[in-house]
């Protein structure tokens, strides 16, 4: 798969404050979640990607170009900023149409493309055609922002916190739209500090904190790299003591604790341990009613990476 | 593209409720001119209210809005993320801002001329001076808008400096934009000290060249600066 | 049925008297503006006339015999002319944002959810605006007065004290009335920059209207009431040029200030009631 965005030792300073520190990463086609707490450097990274800022040091190439230097190349991406800023007295249609025209569309084409894109982001025609943006709810405003980024059908879509402030229905609709974009072959980079929201859209992540790249890959891949924290697995079984006695003999298991509802074990080799549980349950005839891994999710991975 | 950007500027920065205040002041100036008939001259009123106040203020309002309004409102990011050359964005919007400032300045000039019975040559000179002055002041405030976050405060201070420079003796007043505009319009300075007579005003051609050099220089600088511009979100 | 048990304890410490709460607003505003680098730049510019005048005064006194220069120059009227110009710019920017900033950020409603009434809010804002105004009128003029007293041998302490009184009274009158007017404009809800432009426009156009009426109605000085610029210059003439017939300007200036403050108080009460 070809790289859409490549950065090499990318850094950006604001005066004496470092916002992005030595980030080397490669982003390929598909949907990628850019995750990190507030102030991690996500927005700075995205602004560098779309050329609104220049790196202080390091190299950045997006779709084969250096973003801040090449104006015509900007047709190939769409950017949805984090801030909630509009020309409030325009309708959603006028706003999106204006920016379609500024992307080079002829007048008639721009209007049609704007209406089509606003339909695509699931904004009702009665809202986008007649109401001024100042009358829109937060979710509707987010959709207009996304629509202006999509109206010219860009290859790369960069969305900075698109779910912030949206109600649950709007969140669901935006998430569905992101999946649809991914399926249609767009590369989507979506930033968020709400990890579980992005987990619904993609399994590929870039984690940053305090300007530094913490990890990249799928949750499983990232989790497997964290040696310091053993992987926890919770089991529900009618005979926790019997199953525990067999599990402690397994080389992949680090520790076993008996709890009220079953048992919790820790392992440094999750895949081997899952296989061992299945095998032992079969051999001993002790049923395993439920098996979950409380830290095999983005929240836990992120917690481990940021807090050590 | 340029025309589209200029029209968009007209809609988002000029045709707004807040421009009503400027419109009211312009109307008030013309109204005052009709009431001042018989008590003052065309040149005096033009100096006191138009070149001395309204023209630079109108240019400040519309010139500073060229970049600063969108920067403070956070909408500049939408433009900079489009395939629009920076100089096209800046120059088209500046052109429209200068046209608006000129239109207002010329409306006042014409109103004053009709009210106070200015001669054809007086009106012609004043028209040329106001048009060129509107352009020069607009360029000044566009450049300020790119250089300073607090454009209005910097603009107020610059207007004050322009006013103070405009009162310097011995031809020193020609360090101000205002003095060149008034010189072109053929308006007498507010005082005529002996020192002023010893240093006669420059020719009209010199004033035209001075204003054009200032405008051109500032726009070249503003364009160069704007090409290196970075957008990090709303500043308002 | 639910039983709610209070598990928190209220503040039991000493409560400041309600009448002094305006100080919180005043100090917060001053801290905010004094931390602004533009204010420092502005202050530097506004101090220049006084510094230059004090330097000139010192040089002229030191080399008077050699130069034969006359020292009966109307220092303070010229200085106040400059400082009032700076005052106009200061109010157009820093004063203009005092209330409109709170309205735009919705901080006004936050203030009125506290036990602070419109009077306390007004006192805080008026106090801060006046303090800024006095920083560029009263303090530089006092500096010149002190330099004058220390270098001019013939100036008695009585004359110095009289100068200090005139400087104080003139500065206070200007600071009070201009602050009341800019705060009233600031409470209109316009953005700060348009408040500033309206303020400057009011100065210029009221003076123009007065000028036209002055010419067309028999040159009556009573028309000074129409122009804030004229009231300020009349006040300077009264205090520093011995123009006793300008006492009317001084009284009118204070009267206009009081009237504007009253209107502003009523307007702020409206906001207070709307929030409650």
XYZ file of N, CA, C and O in Angstrom, chain B residues 49-227:
716
model
N -13.174 67.161 8.402
C -13.980 65.943 8.607
C -13.619 64.779 7.678
O -13.689 63.629 8.091
N -13.243 65.077 6.442
C -13.017 63.964 5.500
C -11.569 63.483 5.539
O -11.302 62.368 5.967
N -10.638 64.335 5.128
C -9.236 63.856 5.126
C -8.709 63.710 6.547
O -7.832 62.888 6.808
N -9.238 64.517 7.470
C -8.737 64.484 8.851
C -9.338 63.387 9.695
O -8.783 63.021 10.736
N -10.478 62.834 9.292
C -11.089 61.806 10.153
C -11.739 60.671 9.363
O -11.321 59.516 9.461
N -12.750 61.027 8.571
C -13.562 59.954 7.975
C -12.779 59.053 7.022
O -12.925 57.830 7.058
N -11.957 59.653 6.168
C -11.245 58.839 5.172
C -10.331 57.798 5.841
O -10.414 56.607 5.534
N -9.467 58.223 6.784
C -8.632 57.196 7.428
C -9.425 56.186 8.253
O -9.061 55.007 8.298
N -10.526 56.639 8.869
C -11.305 55.698 9.697
C -12.003 54.655 8.818
O -12.008 53.458 9.138
N -12.579 55.107 7.705
C -13.231 54.162 6.780
C -12.194 53.157 6.264
O -12.434 51.942 6.232
N -11.010 53.668 5.916
C -9.949 52.771 5.435
C -9.501 51.823 6.539
O -9.205 50.651 6.273
N -9.458 52.313 7.770
C -9.077 51.453 8.904
C -10.075 50.301 9.064
O -9.686 49.136 9.198
N -11.357 50.647 9.012
C -12.394 49.618 9.205
C -12.315 48.556 8.105
O -12.253 47.359 8.383
N -12.292 49.000 6.862
C -12.356 48.031 5.766
C -10.985 47.440 5.427
O -10.893 46.292 5.004
N -9.930 48.215 5.627
C -8.577 47.695 5.362
C -8.182 46.635 6.380
O -7.631 45.593 6.027
N -8.499 46.893 7.633
C -8.109 45.913 8.660
C -8.932 44.637 8.541
O -8.511 43.570 8.980
N -10.132 44.750 7.922
C -10.992 43.560 7.786
C -10.480 42.608 6.709
O -10.903 41.458 6.653
N -9.568 43.057 5.862
C -9.134 42.240 4.717
C -8.586 40.886 5.171
O -8.973 39.847 4.643
N -7.748 40.878 6.156
C -7.219 39.622 6.681
C -7.628 39.397 8.129
O -8.002 38.300 8.541
N -7.605 40.463 8.901
C -7.758 40.326 10.351
C -9.137 39.789 10.750
O -9.255 39.005 11.686
N -10.188 40.198 10.050
C -11.540 39.736 10.404
C -11.629 38.212 10.309
O -12.160 37.550 11.193
N -11.117 37.675 9.206
C -11.185 36.220 9.009
C -10.219 35.494 9.931
O -10.474 34.366 10.339
N -9.129 36.163 10.254
C -8.168 35.551 11.162
C -8.770 35.455 12.566
O -8.718 34.416 13.222
N -9.389 36.563 13.001
C -10.014 36.567 14.328
C -11.233 35.663 14.359
O -11.507 35.021 15.365
N -11.971 35.639 13.248
C -13.174 34.807 13.197
C -12.858 33.335 12.971
O -13.733 32.483 13.094
N -11.622 33.030 12.617
C -11.223 31.636 12.418
C -11.567 31.094 11.052
O -11.335 29.919 10.754
N -12.136 31.934 10.163
C -12.540 31.440 8.851
C -11.378 31.489 7.847
O -11.509 30.939 6.753
N -10.276 32.127 8.210
C -9.147 32.214 7.274
C -8.618 30.826 6.904
O -8.168 30.605 5.784
N -8.707 29.896 7.856
C -8.218 28.536 7.617
C -8.894 27.881 6.423
O -8.258 27.141 5.667
N -10.187 28.169 6.217
C -10.896 27.580 5.077
C -10.274 28.046 3.761
O -10.213 27.294 2.795
N -9.855 29.322 3.726
C -9.252 29.858 2.490
C -7.858 29.285 2.262
O -7.508 28.920 1.158
N -7.083 29.274 3.351
C -5.692 28.863 3.197
C -5.572 27.370 2.880
O -4.532 26.918 2.406
N -6.625 26.610 3.171
C -6.595 25.182 2.858
C -7.142 24.902 1.455
O -7.362 23.750 1.099
N -7.424 25.960 0.680
C -7.920 25.796 -0.696
C -6.805 26.125 -1.689
O -5.850 26.816 -1.313
N -6.967 25.710 -2.913
C -5.915 26.021 -3.901
C -5.989 27.474 -4.370
O -6.226 27.739 -5.547
N -5.817 28.399 -3.449
C -5.875 29.823 -3.780
C -4.504 30.423 -3.495
O -4.054 30.368 -2.341
N -3.840 30.991 -4.490
C -2.557 31.645 -4.197
C -2.754 32.770 -3.168
O -3.735 33.511 -3.251
N -1.821 32.880 -2.258
C -1.959 33.872 -1.193
C -2.093 35.289 -1.739
O -2.879 36.087 -1.230
N -1.331 35.589 -2.802
C -1.382 36.962 -3.306
C -2.743 37.263 -3.939
O -3.242 38.379 -3.853
N -3.370 36.244 -4.545
C -4.714 36.459 -5.120
C -5.707 36.790 -4.009
O -6.513 37.718 -4.122
N -5.613 36.028 -2.934
C -6.509 36.247 -1.793
C -6.324 37.667 -1.241
O -7.296 38.407 -1.050
N -5.088 38.046 -1.046
C -4.805 39.343 -0.422
C -5.153 40.506 -1.348
O -5.849 41.450 -0.935
N -4.709 40.428 -2.589
C -4.872 41.581 -3.475
C -6.331 41.785 -3.886
O -6.792 42.917 -3.985
N -7.060 40.681 -4.096
C -8.461 40.855 -4.509
C -9.279 41.474 -3.381
O -10.104 42.356 -3.605
N -9.017 41.032 -2.178
C -9.770 41.581 -1.039
C -9.348 43.021 -0.770
O -10.184 43.869 -0.443
N -8.055 43.301 -0.907
C -7.584 44.677 -0.700
C -8.206 45.604 -1.740
O -8.625 46.726 -1.415
N -8.272 45.115 -2.989
C -8.864 45.930 -4.048
C -10.299 46.296 -3.705
O -10.710 47.461 -3.849
N -11.062 45.324 -3.232
C -12.464 45.604 -2.896
C -12.558 46.559 -1.702
O -13.393 47.474 -1.694
N -11.688 46.365 -0.711
C -11.700 47.251 0.462
C -11.387 48.682 0.032
O -12.049 49.636 0.481
N -10.416 48.849 -0.865
C -10.056 50.190 -1.328
C -11.208 50.807 -2.107
O -11.502 51.998 -1.957
N -11.897 49.977 -2.913
C -13.044 50.499 -3.678
C -14.146 50.993 -2.747
O -14.742 52.042 -2.989
N -14.399 50.235 -1.682
C -15.442 50.640 -0.734
C -15.030 51.951 -0.054
O -15.843 52.889 0.074
N -13.762 52.039 0.375
C -13.287 53.263 1.033
C -13.354 54.447 0.063
O -13.770 55.548 0.434
N -12.978 54.193 -1.197
C -13.050 55.262 -2.211
C -14.488 55.719 -2.405
O -14.762 56.913 -2.467
N -15.401 54.742 -2.524
C -16.804 55.088 -2.776
C -17.341 55.972 -1.654
O -18.009 56.983 -1.906
N -17.014 55.633 -0.431
C -17.502 56.432 0.700
C -16.843 57.809 0.699
O -17.499 58.822 0.949
N -15.548 57.835 0.436
C -14.825 59.108 0.408
C -15.355 60.012 -0.695
O -15.570 61.206 -0.481
N -15.608 59.419 -1.853
C -16.079 60.229 -2.976
C -17.518 60.707 -2.760
O -17.868 61.806 -3.168
N -18.312 59.875 -2.094
C -19.684 60.296 -1.773
C -19.646 61.554 -0.886
O -20.376 62.524 -1.118
N -18.768 61.538 0.107
C -18.648 62.708 0.998
C -18.109 63.915 0.237
O -18.590 65.044 0.412
N -17.123 63.675 -0.615
C -16.524 64.785 -1.380
C -17.577 65.449 -2.256
O -17.703 66.676 -2.283
N -18.325 64.602 -2.960
C -19.357 65.132 -3.850
C -20.428 65.874 -3.052
O -20.850 66.983 -3.421
N -20.839 65.285 -1.928
C -21.842 65.924 -1.063
C -21.355 67.279 -0.592
O -22.090 68.280 -0.632
N -20.109 67.346 -0.150
C -19.556 68.617 0.329
C -19.468 69.640 -0.805
O -19.734 70.824 -0.607
N -19.086 69.150 -1.992
C -18.934 70.068 -3.127
C -20.286 70.689 -3.491
O -20.387 71.894 -3.707
N -21.311 69.839 -3.501
C -22.655 70.344 -3.844
C -23.134 71.307 -2.757
O -23.625 72.401 -3.034
N -22.935 70.910 -1.502
C -23.444 71.719 -0.393
C -22.719 73.058 -0.289
O -23.328 74.084 0.023
N -21.426 73.048 -0.547
C -20.646 74.265 -0.299
C -20.242 74.981 -1.591
O -19.453 75.923 -1.558
N -20.776 74.530 -2.704
C -20.567 75.221 -3.962
C -19.122 75.219 -4.437
O -18.598 76.280 -4.806
N -18.480 74.061 -4.419
C -17.088 73.986 -4.889
C -17.030 74.138 -6.410
O -17.978 73.758 -7.103
N -15.926 74.695 -6.898
C -15.775 74.845 -8.350
C -15.421 73.482 -8.963
O -15.048 72.548 -8.235
N -15.515 73.415 -10.286
C -15.205 72.161 -10.975
C -13.772 71.724 -10.740
O -13.504 70.533 -10.518
N -12.839 72.670 -10.759
C -11.417 72.292 -10.575
C -11.168 71.830 -9.137
O -10.403 70.892 -8.901
N -11.841 72.492 -8.198
C -11.702 72.074 -6.780
C -12.211 70.638 -6.608
O -11.567 69.808 -5.956
N -13.371 70.387 -7.217
C -13.966 69.050 -7.081
C -13.083 67.995 -7.753
O -12.864 66.909 -7.199
N -12.530 68.334 -8.922
C -11.688 67.361 -9.644
C -10.444 67.022 -8.818
O -10.085 65.841 -8.669
N -9.815 68.060 -8.277
C -8.600 67.830 -7.481
C -8.927 67.007 -6.240
O -8.210 66.049 -5.890
N -10.039 67.364 -5.585
C -10.416 66.655 -4.357
C -10.767 65.195 -4.657
O -10.402 64.289 -3.907
N -11.444 64.968 -5.791
C -11.833 63.602 -6.163
C -10.596 62.722 -6.357
O -10.515 61.609 -5.814
N -9.630 63.270 -7.104
C -8.405 62.491 -7.338
C -7.679 62.238 -6.024
O -7.201 61.116 -5.763
N -7.613 63.263 -5.189
C -6.888 63.136 -3.916
C -7.552 62.120 -2.998
O -6.885 61.277 -2.379
N -8.876 62.188 -2.917
C -9.598 61.281 -2.014
C -9.477 59.836 -2.511
O -9.276 58.904 -1.715
N -9.574 59.650 -3.823
C -9.466 58.284 -4.366
C -8.084 57.701 -4.059
O -7.964 56.568 -3.565
N -7.064 58.491 -4.313
C -5.706 58.001 -4.077
C -5.445 57.837 -2.575
O -4.806 56.865 -2.129
N -5.974 58.777 -1.794
C -5.819 58.707 -0.334
C -6.499 57.463 0.234
O -5.947 56.776 1.096
N -7.704 57.164 -0.289
C -8.436 55.974 0.189
C -7.617 54.718 -0.088
O -7.496 53.824 0.765
N -7.019 54.676 -1.275
C -6.214 53.511 -1.647
C -4.983 53.398 -0.739
O -4.677 52.322 -0.216
N -4.308 54.539 -0.542
C -3.080 54.520 0.273
C -3.385 54.119 1.718
O -2.711 53.244 2.297
N -4.419 54.730 2.294
C -4.766 54.388 3.680
C -5.167 52.908 3.791
O -4.834 52.229 4.758
N -5.920 52.423 2.800
C -6.331 51.007 2.848
C -5.107 50.100 2.847
O -5.023 49.146 3.639
N -4.138 50.421 1.974
C -2.915 49.589 1.928
C -2.186 49.626 3.275
O -1.684 48.602 3.749
N -2.161 50.805 3.892
C -1.498 50.938 5.199
C -2.155 49.991 6.209
O -1.480 49.239 6.926
N -3.488 49.984 6.229
C -4.167 49.197 7.261
C -4.205 47.699 6.933
O -4.264 46.879 7.846
N -4.154 47.373 5.651
C -4.026 45.950 5.292
C -2.680 45.431 5.821
O -2.599 44.360 6.439
N -1.630 46.218 5.589
C -0.296 45.807 6.061
C -0.272 45.712 7.584
O 0.290 44.753 8.143
N -0.923 46.665 8.248
C -0.982 46.596 9.721
C -1.699 45.333 10.175
O -1.310 44.697 11.158
N -2.753 44.986 9.436
C -3.541 43.792 9.775
C -2.721 42.514 9.684
O -2.990 41.538 10.381
N -1.744 42.523 8.818
C -0.897 41.332 8.689
C 0.210 41.341 9.743
O 0.605 40.302 10.265
N 0.640 42.535 10.106
C 1.754 42.636 11.061
C 1.332 42.506 12.519
O 2.028 41.919 13.331
N 0.170 43.094 12.847
C -0.211 43.173 14.267
C -1.507 42.438 14.556
O -2.460 42.546 13.792
N -1.527 41.785 15.686
C -2.776 41.154 16.129
C -3.794 42.215 16.510
O -4.973 42.074 16.254
N -3.331 43.262 17.191
C -4.257 44.313 17.637
C -4.283 45.409 16.574
O -3.806 46.517 16.784
N -4.846 45.057 15.421
C -4.800 45.976 14.288
C -5.469 47.303 14.589
O -4.983 48.355 14.194
N -6.605 47.237 15.280
C -7.343 48.480 15.518
C -6.562 49.422 16.421
O -6.523 50.620 16.186
N -5.951 48.869 17.460
C -5.172 49.721 18.363
C -3.973 50.298 17.607
O -3.688 51.494 17.684
N -3.289 49.427 16.844
C -2.158 49.913 16.054
C -2.647 50.960 15.061
O -1.979 51.972 14.840
N -3.845 50.731 14.504
C -4.412 51.677 13.541
C -4.729 53.013 14.185
O -4.415 54.076 13.643
N -5.345 52.967 15.374
C -5.653 54.212 16.092
C -4.364 54.982 16.377
O -4.299 56.201 16.238
N -3.338 54.257 16.792
C -2.077 54.915 17.131
C -1.421 55.487 15.871
O -0.844 56.573 15.909
N -1.565 54.759 14.767
C -0.996 55.267 13.525
C -1.746 56.514 13.047
O -1.145 57.475 12.562
N -3.075 56.503 13.227
C -3.864 57.681 12.857
C -3.433 58.885 13.692
O -3.329 60.005 13.197
N -3.187 58.623 14.957
C -2.737 59.684 15.861
C -1.378 60.210 15.394
O -1.149 61.431 15.319
N -0.483 59.276 15.035
C 0.850 59.683 14.573
C 0.726 60.457 13.267
O 1.413 61.469 13.069
N -0.180 60.014 12.377
C -0.386 60.693 11.097
C -0.903 62.108 11.327
O -0.482 63.065 10.679
N -1.809 62.204 12.302
C -2.372 63.518 12.658
C -1.269 64.412 13.223
O -1.154 65.587 12.844
N -0.446 63.864 14.127
C 0.613 64.652 14.752
C 1.663 65.061 13.708
O 2.096 66.216 13.668
N 2.021 64.114 12.833
C 3.004 64.432 11.777
C 2.455 65.506 10.837
O 3.205 66.371 10.373
N 1.153 65.424 10.602
C 0.509 66.380 9.709
C 0.541 67.808 10.228
O 0.176 68.742 9.512
N 0.938 67.992 11.479
C 1.018 69.331 12.062
C 2.465 69.791 12.237
O 2.716 70.815 12.882
N 3.397 69.022 11.691
C 4.807 69.400 11.844
C 5.114 70.600 10.955
O 4.627 70.689 9.830
N 5.972 71.513 11.427
C 6.320 72.675 10.603
C 7.432 72.341 9.604
O 7.952 71.223 9.592
N 7.792 73.325 8.796
C 8.935 73.243 7.885
C 8.837 72.070 6.913
O 9.832 71.422 6.607
N 7.638 71.774 6.443
C 7.502 70.682 5.481
C 7.581 69.294 6.106
O 7.427 68.295 5.422
N 7.810 69.247 7.416
C 7.882 67.949 8.111
C 6.563 67.209 8.044
O 6.509 65.977 8.123
N 5.493 67.992 7.847
C 4.171 67.357 7.800
C 4.034 66.420 6.602
O 3.142 65.580 6.565
N 4.914 66.551 5.616
C 4.802 65.681 4.446
C 5.335 64.270 4.703
O 5.437 63.463 3.784
N 5.652 64.007 5.947
C 5.917 62.617 6.341
C 4.596 61.893 6.591
O 4.587 60.692 6.855
N 3.472 62.620 6.551
C 2.168 61.981 6.804
C 1.409 61.769 5.499
O 1.611 62.513 4.518
N 0.558 60.766 5.488
C -0.295 60.492 4.315
C -1.257 61.661 4.126
O -1.496 62.148 3.019
N -1.770 62.113 5.266
C -2.795 63.151 5.247
C -2.315 64.403 4.505
O -3.053 64.993 3.707
N -1.071 64.827 4.784
C -0.565 66.052 4.175
C -0.506 65.923 2.651
O -0.817 66.876 1.934
N -0.144 64.733 2.164
C -0.080 64.554 0.706
C -1.478 64.560 0.100
O -1.679 65.119 -0.985
N -2.430 63.957 0.793
C -3.811 63.950 0.281
C -4.326 65.392 0.219
O -4.910 65.823 -0.786
N -4.065 66.148 1.271
C -4.556 67.537 1.315
C -3.812 68.387 0.282
O -4.396 69.283 -0.326
N -2.546 68.094 0.095
C -1.766 68.828 -0.904
C -2.334 68.593 -2.299
O -2.500 69.524 -3.086
N -2.669 67.313 -2.576
C -3.246 66.978 -3.877
C -4.606 67.636 -4.072
O -4.935 68.072 -5.170
N -5.374 67.682 -2.996
C -6.719 68.246 -3.088
C -6.670 69.772 -3.117
O -7.710 70.424 -3.290
N -5.490 70.341 -2.926
C -5.349 71.796 -2.923
C -5.908 72.438 -1.682
O -6.371 73.582 -1.714
N -5.893 71.689 -0.571
C -6.427 72.229 0.694
C -5.297 72.910 1.447
O -4.210 72.358 1.595
N -5.593 74.096 1.938
C -4.607 74.836 2.738
C -4.378 74.106 4.059
O -5.315 73.535 4.626
N -3.136 74.114 4.598
C -2.927 73.523 5.921
C -3.645 74.354 6.984
O -3.970 75.515 6.730
N -3.883 73.779 8.156
C -4.664 74.496 9.175
C -3.927 75.720 9.720
O -4.539 76.582 10.321
N -2.656 75.772 9.543
C -1.894 76.938 10.033
C -0.921 77.326 8.928
O -0.555 76.518 8.093
N -0.504 78.570 8.966
C 0.458 79.015 7.951
C 1.561 79.793 8.641
O 1.554 81.017 8.693
N 2.466 79.045 9.228
C 3.572 79.691 9.930
C 4.586 80.194 8.901
O 4.553 79.785 7.746
N 5.474 81.095 9.342
C 6.520 81.610 8.462
C 7.359 80.446 7.965
O 7.722 80.358 6.793
N 7.626 79.505 8.890
C 8.445 78.336 8.554
C 7.831 77.549 7.391
O 8.544 77.054 6.519
N 6.497 77.500 7.332
C 5.803 76.781 6.270
C 6.026 77.475 4.920
O 6.157 76.841 3.891
N 6.080 78.810 4.994
C 6.283 79.555 3.751
C 7.713 79.373 3.239
O 7.971 79.406 2.046
N 8.650 79.183 4.174
C 10.035 78.983 3.780
C 10.235 77.611 3.123
O 11.159 77.425 2.351
N 9.367 76.656 3.476
C 9.456 75.321 2.875
C 8.146 75.051 2.146
O 7.221 74.482 2.716
N 8.035 75.468 0.896
C 6.762 75.320 0.179
C 6.396 73.855 -0.027
O 7.296 72.995 -0.048
N 5.105 73.562 -0.176
C 4.688 72.157 -0.338
C 5.226 71.566 -1.636
O 5.490 72.298 -2.588
N 5.380 70.248 -1.693
C 5.849 69.617 -2.925
C 4.788 69.716 -4.022
O 3.623 70.026 -3.741
N 5.196 69.429 -5.248
C 4.232 69.495 -6.355
C 3.234 68.348 -6.234
O 3.468 67.367 -5.504
N 2.137 68.484 -6.994
C 1.105 67.438 -6.971
C 1.688 66.108 -7.454
O 1.363 65.038 -6.921
N 2.550 66.185 -8.440
C 3.152 64.951 -8.983
C 3.948 64.242 -7.878
O 3.880 63.014 -7.725
N 4.693 65.036 -7.095
C 5.474 64.433 -6.000
C 4.549 63.750 -5.006
O 4.837 62.638 -4.538
N 3.441 64.413 -4.692
C 2.502 63.799 -3.734
C 1.904 62.515 -4.300
O 1.751 61.527 -3.579
N 1.562 62.532 -5.594
C 1.008 61.308 -6.222
C 2.048 60.189 -6.144
O 1.736 59.053 -5.731
N 3.287 60.551 -6.489
C 4.335 59.526 -6.478
C 4.569 59.003 -5.062
O 4.755 57.796 -4.845
N 4.543 59.912 -4.086
C 4.764 59.505 -2.693
C 3.676 58.526 -2.252
O 3.962 57.472 -1.648
N 2.417 58.863 -2.559
C 1.306 57.980 -2.144
C 1.355 56.640 -2.872
O 1.111 55.588 -2.279
N 1.704 56.693 -4.158
C 1.757 55.433 -4.919
C 2.926 54.567 -4.460
O 2.804 53.344 -4.351
N 4.042 55.207 -4.166
C 5.203 54.439 -3.689
C 4.889 53.797 -2.340
O 5.208 52.624 -2.093
N 4.223 54.570 -1.482
C 3.849 54.031 -0.161
C 2.908 52.832 -0.329
O 3.123 51.762 0.268
N 1.872 53.020 -1.157
C 0.886 51.935 -1.338
C 1.543 50.702 -1.944
O 1.349 49.581 -1.462
N 2.317 50.928 -3.012
C 2.968 49.807 -3.693
C 3.941 49.089 -2.778
O 3.949 47.850 -2.704
N 4.736 49.862 -2.074
C 5.716 49.270 -1.155
C 5.039 48.448 -0.069
O 5.452 47.310 0.232
N 3.989 49.029 0.487
C 3.289 48.321 1.575
C 2.622 47.048 1.069
O 2.624 46.023 1.755
N 2.032 47.113 -0.123
C 1.359 45.915 -0.634
C 2.368 44.828 -0.992
O 2.105 43.641 -0.797
N 3.530 45.254 -1.505
C 4.570 44.260 -1.809
C 5.033 43.599 -0.510
O 5.171 42.366 -0.434
N 5.219 44.418 0.511
C 5.631 43.876 1.809
C 4.534 42.962 2.380
O 4.817 41.850 2.866
N 3.275 43.425 2.305
C 2.161 42.638 2.859
C 2.046 41.294 2.141
O 1.825 40.255 2.774
N 2.222 41.307 0.819
C 2.117 40.058 0.042
C 3.241 39.097 0.430
O 2.996 37.906 0.649
N 4.425 39.646 0.547
C 5.575 38.808 0.940
C 5.344 38.205 2.332
O 5.551 37.018 2.569
N 4.855 39.041 3.217
C 4.623 38.591 4.599
C 3.495 37.551 4.633
O 3.557 36.581 5.372
N 2.465 37.786 3.836
C 1.291 36.906 3.854
C 1.626 35.535 3.265
O 1.024 34.533 3.645
N 2.575 35.501 2.356
C 2.976 34.201 1.785
C 3.603 33.313 2.845
O 3.599 32.089 2.745
